Amino acid sequence: MKSNLLSFRVVKSTTLENLKLIIEQRESEIKSATDFIKEIEKGNLEFTYSQTDSAQSNGLAVSLLSMRDQMKKVAEDEKERKWVTEGLARFVEILRSNTNENQSLADDIISHLVKYMNANQGGLFIVNEDDQDNPYLELVACYAYDRKKFVDKKISIGQGLAGQAYLEKDTIYMTAVPDDYVQITSGLGNALPRNILIVPLKLNDQVFGIVELASFHSIKKYQIEFVEKLGESIASAISSVKINDKTRKLLEESQLQTESMRSQEEEMRQNMEELSATQEEMQRIVRQSQEKELYLNELINSINDTILTIDLSYKIVSWNKALERNYNITVHKGFDALHLYPQEGKSQAKAAFGRALAGETFQVTETYNLEGGEENELYIAAAYSPLKDTSGEIIGALLISKNITPTMAAQKKAERLLVETQRQTEELSSTQEVMKGIMDEVQGKERFMNEIMNATKDRIFTIDKTYKIIICNQTTKEAYQQMGVTLEKGYDILSLFNPEQKATYKSYYDRALGGEYFEITQKYLFGEVEQYFSTIYSPLRNTEGEIIGAAAFGKDITETILAKNQADQLAKENQFQNEELKAQQEELHQNLEELSTTQEEMNRRQEELTHLLQRFNLVVKTTTEGLWDMIVPSSMQFNDDTPFWWADKFRQMVGYSNETDFPNRLDSWANLLHPDHKEYTLAAFNAHLIDFSGNTPYDVEYQLKLKNGQYRWFRAVGNTLRDEQGKPLRIAGTLIDIQALKDLNAFQLELEEKVKERTHELQAQEEELRQNMEELSATQEEIQRVLLESQEKEAYLREVINAMPDVIYTVDCDYKVITWNEVLEKSYNLKVEKGFNILHLYEEYQRPGIKSKYDRAIAGEGFQENETYDLGAGNELHITATYSPLKNNAGQVTGVLFISRNVTQSVAAHKKTEKLLAEVQSKEDMLNNLINITDDSIVALDKAYKIICCNQVLRDTYLQYNIKVDIGFDMMLLIPEQEKALYKSYFDRALAGETVEVSNHFKNGEIDSYVNLTYSP
């Protein structure tokens, strides 16, 4: 048996040499590979592999070079991602630090973007929508050659490349730019840039602006994508700034309108106070004027003389009651004054009026011959005077006429004097009717004032010193009628209030009754409705200045108070929203700090570098809020258990704290979606993943249910990592709390609506104020018109009483003169002033008697007395004095009207008449004795065949036939019908002046009678 201890094989030397060379080559390759790997470990990816000659046949070398190339590509990709990440982080801080001012934000964005992109020029255009019908792109910031440029440029929508990018909402990149496209050049003479990048600033498919960059070098794809992503953040910032700017403008507008409203309210209040004071002054003047007019009307209507005024056409303008009473005719304004006279007297009257219209003042006694002969003559004592306006031009004439026919006729016949006396008695008895007419006129004026009070919507009432209502307007009555209270004159105003309120309101009334004028704003509760009133309390005084009551003027200012409260509430809500937004901004800042901490932690954890870099690269592509991440299953099938990574911040935003109560599963989020939002949110998520082209974005807004059960608005944005075929590998994104933005938008809309409503309210208030001012102006004009008319009447009445020959004056209850005519001063040869004590006209011993007469009138008695004064030398002065009480609207006596008429001539005529009457009576008695002595029948007839007188024989003759004849008996009734014509002819012949004697034969039964009849005129 053979044993081989060593096994060997004999080879050729050449083979051994070749084998040695191969081993050496392998050792060299291993050494080169080892050196190459060590350099790669050091990060030197540019190290050259030493075995380049054999690299193509050496598998290890090929693998190492492929690994190096792949690592260079990864490093390059990582460098690009880092560049994008740092850029986004830098611009997030820029956008965060400028949220309130467009210009500074635009300048910071474009300057930093041009530098970061290593470009030469850049411009930022923002859409200007001030004119909604014609929006345009406005260049708000420009940066070129390392400095800011001031260029004013506007681009219409669709104009040029920028306008086209706005319309298409897509990026434009050009590498061949025309020479005239770039308008900004370098002072160093450098060439113009040839690469142009135009990117729309787009958010939720709405373009807010355009960024345009120009560069010498080409712009790489990842840089273009960076600008596009940055464009969303810039658009969001621009949108926020615009919203903040619009909100600030709305708030400023609201504040300006509120201030304007306050100013208008203050101005309106001042105007109302001034108008109220003016109206009160006008009412006081009108009241005084009306009182004077009442006095003067009482004066002229208490006079029995006829008073009238005419215009230049002889048409009656005004008259007193005596005119209609004396002429027994109804007169109206415009009545022809000449129609008052008989036909034969019209020319005489017209001539007299003509003298007055020519400017002459004169007195005349007119005689009118009426039908019936001398016994029917009319005697008038007439005083004519011209009437002039304020410029001195004659506008009419005044006639004061007194019928003195009774006085004149008294000298002829006593019966007429008696008739005149009876007529004067009847006139005195009609004084009550005249007073009633005056009261009717006063009541009419009172109704007019009530109409003025009822024309306003303010509540107005007056009370006396016992708190009883004197008057109140319709607005006040209707307001309390709704509460079941009927206000009427004499109602106790304090009975409207409870005991606690009564003391308060009584103090208000007492202050006004004490002479104080003040205004108080009060709140009232009518049922469940609150109302605010501004009430003015004012004392009421009579003509002597004594306080007789108080007035309250209440204006409803509920709308003004509520508008002010609403404006205050709006300001508080706005302040609260600003504080909440500031808190959210602080929270966002904290979130960014937390994200920065997370990024540092990721860098420290080397063992998770690849996984964390992938997640981080996706996260930084979106705004840093609530982060989420998912590795997409290869099957593309999802269920509730599909793993999802939720950041702690994400959990906190929806009210959860850790993975226990919010697991890293899909259903943790999906189950919180609002029922109305779940379907389209999941559909958008799925559409983004299955679009392998990557053109479908995942950007959706929805509501999530918080842990406390409330829903809150969020915006989710996601990006996907895909393989070369576009299949999704990993998706990550961020959750942004947009509740404040939604609230801000809602607040903005609400604020706009409130501003519109407030504007409409202000316009309505302005219109109402304008109407109120017009009504007040019309009321003031009406008051001025009434005042002017009253003043004209007062002037007319004063001119009337001054033209009368009688002494006329009025005194108050203290015997002080109020009004008087010129005759008083002329009669007593002294100058009288208002307030003059009338008792001083008399001697000391006469004053008690005179005072007692005034006291009778002050007590309400109207009477007339005849007074006789001995002038010496057998001369006497006879005066008829009339005392009449003067009353106010309440029926209280406020003074006395005194009319003194010189009736000396009338008394003398009366005495003469009495003497004549005595003589006539004596002659009549003698005549009666004579005619009654004879046995003949004697009778005298008038032209109507009525008996004027007859003797007793005639009476006894006819008394036998039971016929009673006396004065006034119709003589023709005694004559048989067949003989009336005959006897009438006898009477007519006598009435014509002939004396007729006839003999007649009468047969009475069997007795024949022969009578001799004599008819004589």
PDB file of N, CA, C and O in Angstrom, residues 82-113:
ATOM      1  N   LYS A  82     -31.521  69.981   0.275  1.00  0.00           N
ATOM      2  CA  LYS A  82     -31.110  70.844   1.374  1.00  0.00           C
ATOM      3  C   LYS A  82     -31.250  72.307   0.980  1.00  0.00           C
ATOM      4  O   LYS A  82     -31.681  73.150   1.767  1.00  0.00           O
ATOM      5  N   TRP A  83     -30.853  72.584  -0.283  1.00  0.00           N
ATOM      6  CA  TRP A  83     -30.968  73.963  -0.778  1.00  0.00           C
ATOM      7  C   TRP A  83     -32.437  74.421  -0.782  1.00  0.00           C
ATOM      8  O   TRP A  83     -32.768  75.531  -0.356  1.00  0.00           O
ATOM      9  N   VAL A  84     -33.312  73.500  -1.231  1.00  0.00           N
ATOM     10  CA  VAL A  84     -34.752  73.820  -1.253  1.00  0.00           C
ATOM     11  C   VAL A  84     -35.278  73.997   0.175  1.00  0.00           C
ATOM     12  O   VAL A  84     -36.026  74.939   0.479  1.00  0.00           O
ATOM     13  N   THR A  85     -34.861  73.061   1.070  1.00  0.00           N
ATOM     14  CA  THR A  85     -35.337  73.105   2.454  1.00  0.00           C
ATOM     15  C   THR A  85     -34.916  74.404   3.144  1.00  0.00           C
ATOM     16  O   THR A  85     -35.716  75.081   3.792  1.00  0.00           O
ATOM     17  N   GLU A  86     -33.631  74.728   2.991  1.00  0.00           N
ATOM     18  CA  GLU A  86     -33.136  75.955   3.621  1.00  0.00           C
ATOM     19  C   GLU A  86     -33.850  77.185   3.041  1.00  0.00           C
ATOM     20  O   GLU A  86     -34.185  78.139   3.771  1.00  0.00           O
ATOM     21  N   GLY A  87     -34.074  77.147   1.729  1.00  0.00           N
ATOM     22  CA  GLY A  87     -34.760  78.284   1.100  1.00  0.00           C
ATOM     23  C   GLY A  87     -36.180  78.453   1.611  1.00  0.00           C
ATOM     24  O   GLY A  87     -36.616  79.564   1.933  1.00  0.00           O
ATOM     25  N   LEU A  88     -36.901  77.327   1.687  1.00  0.00           N
ATOM     26  CA  LEU A  88     -38.283  77.412   2.177  1.00  0.00           C
ATOM     27  C   LEU A  88     -38.317  77.901   3.622  1.00  0.00           C
ATOM     28  O   LEU A  88     -39.166  78.725   3.993  1.00  0.00           O
ATOM     29  N   ALA A  89     -37.402  77.376   4.444  1.00  0.00           N
ATOM     30  CA  ALA A  89     -37.350  77.792   5.842  1.00  0.00           C
ATOM     31  C   ALA A  89     -37.029  79.288   5.943  1.00  0.00           C
ATOM     32  O   ALA A  89     -37.608  80.027   6.752  1.00  0.00           O
ATOM     33  N   ARG A  90     -36.089  79.749   5.111  1.00  0.00           N
ATOM     34  CA  ARG A  90     -35.717  81.170   5.147  1.00  0.00           C
ATOM     35  C   ARG A  90     -36.914  82.057   4.772  1.00  0.00           C
ATOM     36  O   ARG A  90     -37.199  83.058   5.428  1.00  0.00           O
ATOM     37  N   PHE A  91     -37.615  81.643   3.715  1.00  0.00           N
ATOM     38  CA  PHE A  91     -38.728  82.480   3.254  1.00  0.00           C
ATOM     39  C   PHE A  91     -39.944  82.369   4.168  1.00  0.00           C
ATOM     40  O   PHE A  91     -40.759  83.299   4.231  1.00  0.00           O
ATOM     41  N   VAL A  92     -40.083  81.207   4.875  1.00  0.00           N
ATOM     42  CA  VAL A  92     -41.163  81.114   5.862  1.00  0.00           C
ATOM     43  C   VAL A  92     -40.975  82.182   6.934  1.00  0.00           C
ATOM     44  O   VAL A  92     -41.932  82.851   7.362  1.00  0.00           O
ATOM     45  N   GLU A  93     -39.729  82.376   7.364  1.00  0.00           N
ATOM     46  CA  GLU A  93     -39.455  83.396   8.378  1.00  0.00           C
ATOM     47  C   GLU A  93     -39.715  84.808   7.820  1.00  0.00           C
ATOM     48  O   GLU A  93     -40.247  85.675   8.511  1.00  0.00           O
ATOM     49  N   ILE A  94     -39.340  85.003   6.537  1.00  0.00           N
ATOM     50  CA  ILE A  94     -39.580  86.312   5.913  1.00  0.00           C
ATOM     51  C   ILE A  94     -41.085  86.594   5.836  1.00  0.00           C
ATOM     52  O   ILE A  94     -41.555  87.680   6.179  1.00  0.00           O
ATOM     53  N   LEU A  95     -41.817  85.567   5.390  1.00  0.00           N
ATOM     54  CA  LEU A  95     -43.270  85.748   5.257  1.00  0.00           C
ATOM     55  C   LEU A  95     -43.921  85.954   6.616  1.00  0.00           C
ATOM     56  O   LEU A  95     -44.903  86.685   6.749  1.00  0.00           O
ATOM     57  N   ARG A  96     -43.382  85.276   7.640  1.00  0.00           N
ATOM     58  CA  ARG A  96     -43.978  85.380   8.966  1.00  0.00           C
ATOM     59  C   ARG A  96     -43.728  86.757   9.590  1.00  0.00           C
ATOM     60  O   ARG A  96     -44.558  87.287  10.336  1.00  0.00           O
ATOM     61  N   SER A  97     -42.589  87.360   9.277  1.00  0.00           N
ATOM     62  CA  SER A  97     -42.228  88.628   9.921  1.00  0.00           C
ATOM     63  C   SER A  97     -42.893  89.830   9.245  1.00  0.00           C
ATOM     64  O   SER A  97     -42.831  90.929   9.768  1.00  0.00           O
ATOM     65  N   ASN A  98     -43.518  89.621   8.088  1.00  0.00           N
ATOM     66  CA  ASN A  98     -44.203  90.731   7.402  1.00  0.00           C
ATOM     67  C   ASN A  98     -45.617  90.285   7.044  1.00  0.00           C
ATOM     68  O   ASN A  98     -45.852  89.712   5.972  1.00  0.00           O
ATOM     69  N   THR A  99     -46.540  90.552   7.935  1.00  0.00           N
ATOM     70  CA  THR A  99     -47.924  90.090   7.712  1.00  0.00           C
ATOM     71  C   THR A  99     -48.918  91.238   7.633  1.00  0.00           C
ATOM     72  O   THR A  99     -50.114  90.992   7.470  1.00  0.00           O
ATOM     73  N   ASN A 100     -48.431  92.461   7.759  1.00  0.00           N
ATOM     74  CA  ASN A 100     -49.383  93.573   7.838  1.00  0.00           C
ATOM     75  C   ASN A 100     -49.201  94.626   6.749  1.00  0.00           C
ATOM     76  O   ASN A 100     -50.064  95.482   6.573  1.00  0.00           O
ATOM     77  N   GLU A 101     -48.045  94.570   6.017  1.00  0.00           N
ATOM     78  CA  GLU A 101     -47.782  95.659   5.095  1.00  0.00           C
ATOM     79  C   GLU A 101     -47.277  95.077   3.781  1.00  0.00           C
ATOM     80  O   GLU A 101     -46.269  94.374   3.731  1.00  0.00           O
ATOM     81  N   ASN A 102     -47.985  95.345   2.705  1.00  0.00           N
ATOM     82  CA  ASN A 102     -47.719  94.745   1.397  1.00  0.00           C
ATOM     83  C   ASN A 102     -46.354  95.140   0.858  1.00  0.00           C
ATOM     84  O   ASN A 102     -45.608  94.293   0.362  1.00  0.00           O
ATOM     85  N   GLN A 103     -45.997  96.441   0.926  1.00  0.00           N
ATOM     86  CA  GLN A 103     -44.802  96.924   0.257  1.00  0.00           C
ATOM     87  C   GLN A 103     -43.535  96.322   0.864  1.00  0.00           C
ATOM     88  O   GLN A 103     -42.657  95.839   0.135  1.00  0.00           O
ATOM     89  N   SER A 104     -43.416  96.381   2.196  1.00  0.00           N
ATOM     90  CA  SER A 104     -42.207  95.818   2.830  1.00  0.00           C
ATOM     91  C   SER A 104     -42.111  94.316   2.579  1.00  0.00           C
ATOM     92  O   SER A 104     -41.019  93.770   2.382  1.00  0.00           O
ATOM     93  N   LEU A 105     -43.260  93.627   2.595  1.00  0.00           N
ATOM     94  CA  LEU A 105     -43.270  92.186   2.319  1.00  0.00           C
ATOM     95  C   LEU A 105     -42.773  91.925   0.904  1.00  0.00           C
ATOM     96  O   LEU A 105     -41.926  91.035   0.680  1.00  0.00           O
ATOM     97  N   ALA A 106     -43.274  92.683  -0.067  1.00  0.00           N
ATOM     98  CA  ALA A 106     -42.871  92.485  -1.462  1.00  0.00           C
ATOM     99  C   ALA A 106     -41.379  92.774  -1.651  1.00  0.00           C
ATOM    100  O   ALA A 106     -40.679  92.025  -2.352  1.00  0.00           O
ATOM    101  N   ASP A 107     -40.873  93.852  -1.042  1.00  0.00           N
ATOM    102  CA  ASP A 107     -39.448  94.188  -1.172  1.00  0.00           C
ATOM    103  C   ASP A 107     -38.569  93.078  -0.602  1.00  0.00           C
ATOM    104  O   ASP A 107     -37.559  92.682  -1.226  1.00  0.00           O
ATOM    105  N   ASP A 108     -38.926  92.561   0.592  1.00  0.00           N
ATOM    106  CA  ASP A 108     -38.131  91.488   1.208  1.00  0.00           C
ATOM    107  C   ASP A 108     -38.160  90.228   0.357  1.00  0.00           C
ATOM    108  O   ASP A 108     -37.134  89.546   0.175  1.00  0.00           O
ATOM    109  N   ILE A 109     -39.309  89.883  -0.168  1.00  0.00           N
ATOM    110  CA  ILE A 109     -39.432  88.638  -0.957  1.00  0.00           C
ATOM    111  C   ILE A 109     -38.556  88.709  -2.194  1.00  0.00           C
ATOM    112  O   ILE A 109     -37.751  87.799  -2.467  1.00  0.00           O
ATOM    113  N   ILE A 110     -38.697  89.762  -2.994  1.00  0.00           N
ATOM    114  CA  ILE A 110     -38.000  89.795  -4.285  1.00  0.00           C
ATOM    115  C   ILE A 110     -36.490  89.957  -4.102  1.00  0.00           C
ATOM    116  O   ILE A 110     -35.690  89.356  -4.849  1.00  0.00           O
ATOM    117  N   SER A 111     -36.053  90.752  -3.113  1.00  0.00           N
ATOM    118  CA  SER A 111     -34.611  90.929  -2.909  1.00  0.00           C
ATOM    119  C   SER A 111     -33.956  89.622  -2.462  1.00  0.00           C
ATOM    120  O   SER A 111     -32.912  89.225  -2.986  1.00  0.00           O
ATOM    121  N   HIS A 112     -34.586  88.918  -1.506  1.00  0.00           N
ATOM    122  CA  HIS A 112     -34.012  87.653  -1.035  1.00  0.00           C
ATOM    123  C   HIS A 112     -34.107  86.571  -2.112  1.00  0.00           C
ATOM    124  O   HIS A 112     -33.205  85.713  -2.224  1.00  0.00           O
ATOM    125  N   LEU A 113     -35.178  86.576  -2.891  1.00  0.00           N
ATOM    126  CA  LEU A 113     -35.343  85.544  -3.913  1.00  0.00           C
ATOM    127  C   LEU A 113     -34.312  85.719  -5.023  1.00  0.00           C
ATOM    128  O   LEU A 113     -33.721  84.727  -5.504  1.00  0.00           O
TER     129      LEU A 113
END
